[in-house]
Amino acid sequence: MSLLHLAWCYFRSRALLAMSALAIALGVAVLFAVLAVVNGFLAQVESTIRDFSGDAVVAAIPERLAPEAELQDYLDALEAVEGLESQQPRLNYYGLIGRRGARAIDDPRTTDLSGLLLVGLDRLPEGMKRLQADPQLEAVAFGPEEVPPGAILVGKVLAAKAGVGVGDSLMVISFKRGSQGYPVPVQTSFRVEAVFTTGRYDHDIDRAIVRREDLALMIGDGLGFNEIGLRGRPGLAPEQLADRAEAALLAAGLKQKGWPMLVSTWRAQGGNFLRAVENQKGILSAVFFCIVLVAAYQLVATLALTVTEKRRDIGVLGALGAAPGRIVTFFVSLGLVIAAVGSALGLLIGTWLTANLEWVQDRIFGERIFNAETYIFDHVPVAVDWSSVLILLGATLGAALVFSFLPAWLAARLNIVDALRR
Amino acid sequence: MSDSAAAPAVLQALDLHKTYFMGGAELRVLRGASMELRAGEVAALRGASGSGKSTLLHLLGLLDRLDEGEVAFNGRPTRRLSQSARARLRASTIGFVFQQFQLLPELSALENVLVPRRLACGMSWFRRRGLERANARALLGTVGLSDRLGHRPGQLSGGEQQRVAIARALISRPAALLADEPTGSLDRKAGAEVLELLLELAQENHTAVLLTTHDPEIAARCSRVLHLEEGRVRQE
């Protein structure tokens, strides 16, 4: 029989206290779900950027084509970087495609053109999945394979927009430097080898992968590269990998050779966007924690009412030897019990909510409030960051402690004899 | 009787004064009340309604503050003690039995009996709780409630509730037990049983008992009868 046990007995027998716990539970559940979605969003963004771009990128500045003859020097220098798992040269270039059945792509009157980023690669990157012929089946990861000659792999939204599927031919228009220095349009027909998804709407709508040699041939500058993607071993921070790569290039005298090369991490590349999401996460956390605070604040009223209703019991405890400090401890314990039960219930509701978010959207809103066009992803990503959850729980209990203190102090000030006479 | 007369005074009240102010009017309840209780002694305190019996009991039990005078337990004065020290003294030395039982309704009979021990033990409770629970079970067995340990007050009769209250008052083996009309809310039969039990247990524990009563039959069962008249205590 401890004071905490007595507080628990009080809690069990009073519906008002349970309602207080429920208010806290709802606040905690909503904040838990919001944090899980924002964390999931961040994790998904990070994962897709990283999978597609690698941990770090060595890029030519300005975006010029470095000649193939220099590639091996760069690859050799970077090969010595400690912790490097793989590296891949890339050639990025912009192009246009026309919708299937539209007028000829070189017809200046056509309006059915879509811009895209042509990514010239030797091997397929990680993190991409191949859509299956049966749309009901889930996309499967590509194996470690080379990009076939004459082939193009198209993002799923782009493929739908252009109306092409596997096996179709796709005319791509781009520009090469003419003899007078002016850009000259060129067009090349590719065979659609696969339709892929990266899990990110903004990548799936404007990316197509071709063989680096084919792209170099198309733009007529000879084989070359403008990026080298680096992937580090698990556990190696991207910033560390980038620093080591930069040091290796400097040591090999390659950083300023030919075209200046800049080494950056995937995090720096998506820096502004990630910072914006982090800021939104902070703002959302603060706003929703205010809801938890309001829920915890009503403990003042609930406990003050309990003190009034339980004056006689407080008198009895005093008569039996409870010092004022013990009375304070008892009511603060009661506040903590309410907050703890509310938090535990909130975690359960929040966990269920995050696990069934799609179902909840369908049932409550009748439609998906998170759509891919707006939120980049075609599903609601969820990731529970338990350190944030612990902070949330600690802050909730802390707030309950503070808000319980005033009614607890009022209870301790009661005159025992007056309280017993009630 | 002769034993208690030779025993040292457990509780001494000397020249107690207490005045209440109600709506501007001054109500002098105690005007120099003095008395003492010895170990093992059972005294009845009688007096007309409103004579200040409960007030005297509250002052003796350190539940209220004196205007003047001194209350001492085992020769130790209490007037200058802090609230916390008075609470500790209540937990360790004084047992209370109230007319309205005053059990905590959310707790079982066993848990109600354990409350004073929890308050008296402090941090040592966690080491002693097994022993304390065994003692409380045994005491509830002694008052005839071994089959009612898990019952809440609302599930017990008035007589059973007062038995729980007696067990709660005696669990800490207090030097003094103060009972405010302990049979006042019970029928004659239950009242007689409860009184019998109270006197028997107090005698076993060598506890000094002061009980207030209007009932001359109950007073006649006590070793000494005190009268409270005009704010002073007079021995019969």
PDB file of N, CA, C and O in Angstrom, chain A residues 4-30:
ATOM      1  N   LEU A   4       1.389   5.792  -4.202  1.00  0.00           N
ATOM      2  CA  LEU A   4       1.124   5.611  -5.630  1.00  0.00           C
ATOM      3  C   LEU A   4      -0.037   4.626  -5.825  1.00  0.00           C
ATOM      4  O   LEU A   4      -0.898   4.815  -6.691  1.00  0.00           O
ATOM      5  N   HIS A   5      -0.045   3.593  -4.967  1.00  0.00           N
ATOM      6  CA  HIS A   5      -1.132   2.616  -5.037  1.00  0.00           C
ATOM      7  C   HIS A   5      -2.457   3.273  -4.662  1.00  0.00           C
ATOM      8  O   HIS A   5      -3.487   3.049  -5.302  1.00  0.00           O
ATOM      9  N   LEU A   6      -2.405   4.118  -3.625  1.00  0.00           N
ATOM     10  CA  LEU A   6      -3.620   4.833  -3.209  1.00  0.00           C
ATOM     11  C   LEU A   6      -4.083   5.739  -4.351  1.00  0.00           C
ATOM     12  O   LEU A   6      -5.289   5.818  -4.655  1.00  0.00           O
ATOM     13  N   ALA A   7      -3.113   6.408  -5.007  1.00  0.00           N
ATOM     14  CA  ALA A   7      -3.458   7.268  -6.147  1.00  0.00           C
ATOM     15  C   ALA A   7      -4.103   6.434  -7.250  1.00  0.00           C
ATOM     16  O   ALA A   7      -5.088   6.845  -7.878  1.00  0.00           O
ATOM     17  N   TRP A   8      -3.560   5.242  -7.482  1.00  0.00           N
ATOM     18  CA  TRP A   8      -4.108   4.350  -8.514  1.00  0.00           C
ATOM     19  C   TRP A   8      -5.542   3.942  -8.146  1.00  0.00           C
ATOM     20  O   TRP A   8      -6.424   3.905  -9.004  1.00  0.00           O
ATOM     21  N   CYS A   9      -5.761   3.656  -6.837  1.00  0.00           N
ATOM     22  CA  CYS A   9      -7.111   3.279  -6.388  1.00  0.00           C
ATOM     23  C   CYS A   9      -8.089   4.432  -6.622  1.00  0.00           C
ATOM     24  O   CYS A   9      -9.222   4.212  -7.058  1.00  0.00           O
ATOM     25  N   TYR A  10      -7.650   5.655  -6.327  1.00  0.00           N
ATOM     26  CA  TYR A  10      -8.484   6.832  -6.582  1.00  0.00           C
ATOM     27  C   TYR A  10      -8.799   6.920  -8.067  1.00  0.00           C
ATOM     28  O   TYR A  10      -9.930   7.172  -8.467  1.00  0.00           O
ATOM     29  N   PHE A  11      -7.751   6.737  -8.873  1.00  0.00           N
ATOM     30  CA  PHE A  11      -7.916   6.869 -10.327  1.00  0.00           C
ATOM     31  C   PHE A  11      -8.947   5.864 -10.844  1.00  0.00           C
ATOM     32  O   PHE A  11      -9.814   6.204 -11.647  1.00  0.00           O
ATOM     33  N   ARG A  12      -8.849   4.633 -10.358  1.00  0.00           N
ATOM     34  CA  ARG A  12      -9.730   3.563 -10.832  1.00  0.00           C
ATOM     35  C   ARG A  12     -11.193   3.858 -10.548  1.00  0.00           C
ATOM     36  O   ARG A  12     -12.079   3.474 -11.305  1.00  0.00           O
ATOM     37  N   SER A  13     -11.428   4.541  -9.425  1.00  0.00           N
ATOM     38  CA  SER A  13     -12.810   4.653  -8.976  1.00  0.00           C
ATOM     39  C   SER A  13     -13.477   5.964  -9.391  1.00  0.00           C
ATOM     40  O   SER A  13     -14.612   6.202  -9.043  1.00  0.00           O
ATOM     41  N   ARG A  14     -12.768   6.803 -10.142  1.00  0.00           N
ATOM     42  CA  ARG A  14     -13.377   8.087 -10.481  1.00  0.00           C
ATOM     43  C   ARG A  14     -13.337   8.334 -11.976  1.00  0.00           C
ATOM     44  O   ARG A  14     -12.272   8.462 -12.579  1.00  0.00           O
ATOM     45  N   ALA A  15     -14.536   8.434 -12.561  1.00  0.00           N
ATOM     46  CA  ALA A  15     -14.645   8.603 -14.012  1.00  0.00           C
ATOM     47  C   ALA A  15     -14.040   9.927 -14.465  1.00  0.00           C
ATOM     48  O   ALA A  15     -13.458  10.019 -15.546  1.00  0.00           O
ATOM     49  N   LEU A  16     -14.132  10.946 -13.605  1.00  0.00           N
ATOM     50  CA  LEU A  16     -13.609  12.269 -13.968  1.00  0.00           C
ATOM     51  C   LEU A  16     -12.105  12.194 -14.240  1.00  0.00           C
ATOM     52  O   LEU A  16     -11.592  12.800 -15.185  1.00  0.00           O
ATOM     53  N   LEU A  17     -11.412  11.422 -13.397  1.00  0.00           N
ATOM     54  CA  LEU A  17      -9.961  11.291 -13.564  1.00  0.00           C
ATOM     55  C   LEU A  17      -9.652  10.522 -14.853  1.00  0.00           C
ATOM     56  O   LEU A  17      -8.686  10.825 -15.555  1.00  0.00           O
ATOM     57  N   ALA A  18     -10.492   9.534 -15.155  1.00  0.00           N
ATOM     58  CA  ALA A  18     -10.301   8.768 -16.395  1.00  0.00           C
ATOM     59  C   ALA A  18     -10.506   9.669 -17.615  1.00  0.00           C
ATOM     60  O   ALA A  18      -9.804   9.536 -18.619  1.00  0.00           O
ATOM     61  N   MET A  19     -11.450  10.606 -17.504  1.00  0.00           N
ATOM     62  CA  MET A  19     -11.681  11.532 -18.626  1.00  0.00           C
ATOM     63  C   MET A  19     -10.451  12.421 -18.840  1.00  0.00           C
ATOM     64  O   MET A  19     -10.091  12.743 -19.972  1.00  0.00           O
ATOM     65  N   SER A  20      -9.826  12.817 -17.734  1.00  0.00           N
ATOM     66  CA  SER A  20      -8.598  13.619 -17.845  1.00  0.00           C
ATOM     67  C   SER A  20      -7.517  12.830 -18.569  1.00  0.00           C
ATOM     68  O   SER A  20      -6.803  13.362 -19.422  1.00  0.00           O
ATOM     69  N   ALA A  21      -7.418  11.558 -18.186  1.00  0.00           N
ATOM     70  CA  ALA A  21      -6.404  10.699 -18.818  1.00  0.00           C
ATOM     71  C   ALA A  21      -6.707  10.561 -20.311  1.00  0.00           C
ATOM     72  O   ALA A  21      -5.800  10.559 -21.151  1.00  0.00           O
ATOM     73  N   LEU A  22      -7.988  10.484 -20.641  1.00  0.00           N
ATOM     74  CA  LEU A  22      -8.380  10.328 -22.047  1.00  0.00           C
ATOM     75  C   LEU A  22      -7.999  11.569 -22.855  1.00  0.00           C
ATOM     76  O   LEU A  22      -7.533  11.471 -23.996  1.00  0.00           O
ATOM     77  N   ALA A  23      -8.184  12.744 -22.238  1.00  0.00           N
ATOM     78  CA  ALA A  23      -7.817  13.993 -22.930  1.00  0.00           C
ATOM     79  C   ALA A  23      -6.315  13.992 -23.236  1.00  0.00           C
ATOM     80  O   ALA A  23      -5.890  14.339 -24.348  1.00  0.00           O
ATOM     81  N   ILE A  24      -5.526  13.577 -22.249  1.00  0.00           N
ATOM     82  CA  ILE A  24      -4.066  13.506 -22.463  1.00  0.00           C
ATOM     83  C   ILE A  24      -3.765  12.457 -23.536  1.00  0.00           C
ATOM     84  O   ILE A  24      -2.921  12.669 -24.408  1.00  0.00           O
ATOM     85  N   ALA A  25      -4.481  11.329 -23.471  1.00  0.00           N
ATOM     86  CA  ALA A  25      -4.255  10.240 -24.437  1.00  0.00           C
ATOM     87  C   ALA A  25      -4.474  10.731 -25.869  1.00  0.00           C
ATOM     88  O   ALA A  25      -3.677  10.427 -26.764  1.00  0.00           O
ATOM     89  N   LEU A  26      -5.533  11.495 -26.072  1.00  0.00           N
ATOM     90  CA  LEU A  26      -5.825  11.963 -27.437  1.00  0.00           C
ATOM     91  C   LEU A  26      -4.719  12.895 -27.930  1.00  0.00           C
ATOM     92  O   LEU A  26      -4.276  12.799 -29.072  1.00  0.00           O
ATOM     93  N   GLY A  27      -4.275  13.798 -27.033  1.00  0.00           N
ATOM     94  CA  GLY A  27      -3.188  14.714 -27.409  1.00  0.00           C
ATOM     95  C   GLY A  27      -1.925  13.949 -27.755  1.00  0.00           C
ATOM     96  O   GLY A  27      -1.282  14.205 -28.781  1.00  0.00           O
ATOM     97  N   VAL A  28      -1.563  12.994 -26.894  1.00  0.00           N
ATOM     98  CA  VAL A  28      -0.341  12.203 -27.124  1.00  0.00           C
ATOM     99  C   VAL A  28      -0.478  11.391 -28.417  1.00  0.00           C
ATOM    100  O   VAL A  28       0.458  11.318 -29.218  1.00  0.00           O
ATOM    101  N   ALA A  29      -1.653  10.806 -28.639  1.00  0.00           N
ATOM    102  CA  ALA A  29      -1.861   9.975 -29.833  1.00  0.00           C
ATOM    103  C   ALA A  29      -1.690  10.792 -31.107  1.00  0.00           C
ATOM    104  O   ALA A  29      -1.009  10.376 -32.054  1.00  0.00           O
ATOM    105  N   VAL A  30      -2.276  11.992 -31.119  1.00  0.00           N
ATOM    106  CA  VAL A  30      -2.193  12.832 -32.327  1.00  0.00           C
ATOM    107  C   VAL A  30      -0.743  13.262 -32.555  1.00  0.00           C
ATOM    108  O   VAL A  30      -0.227  13.181 -33.678  1.00  0.00           O
TER     109      VAL A  30
END
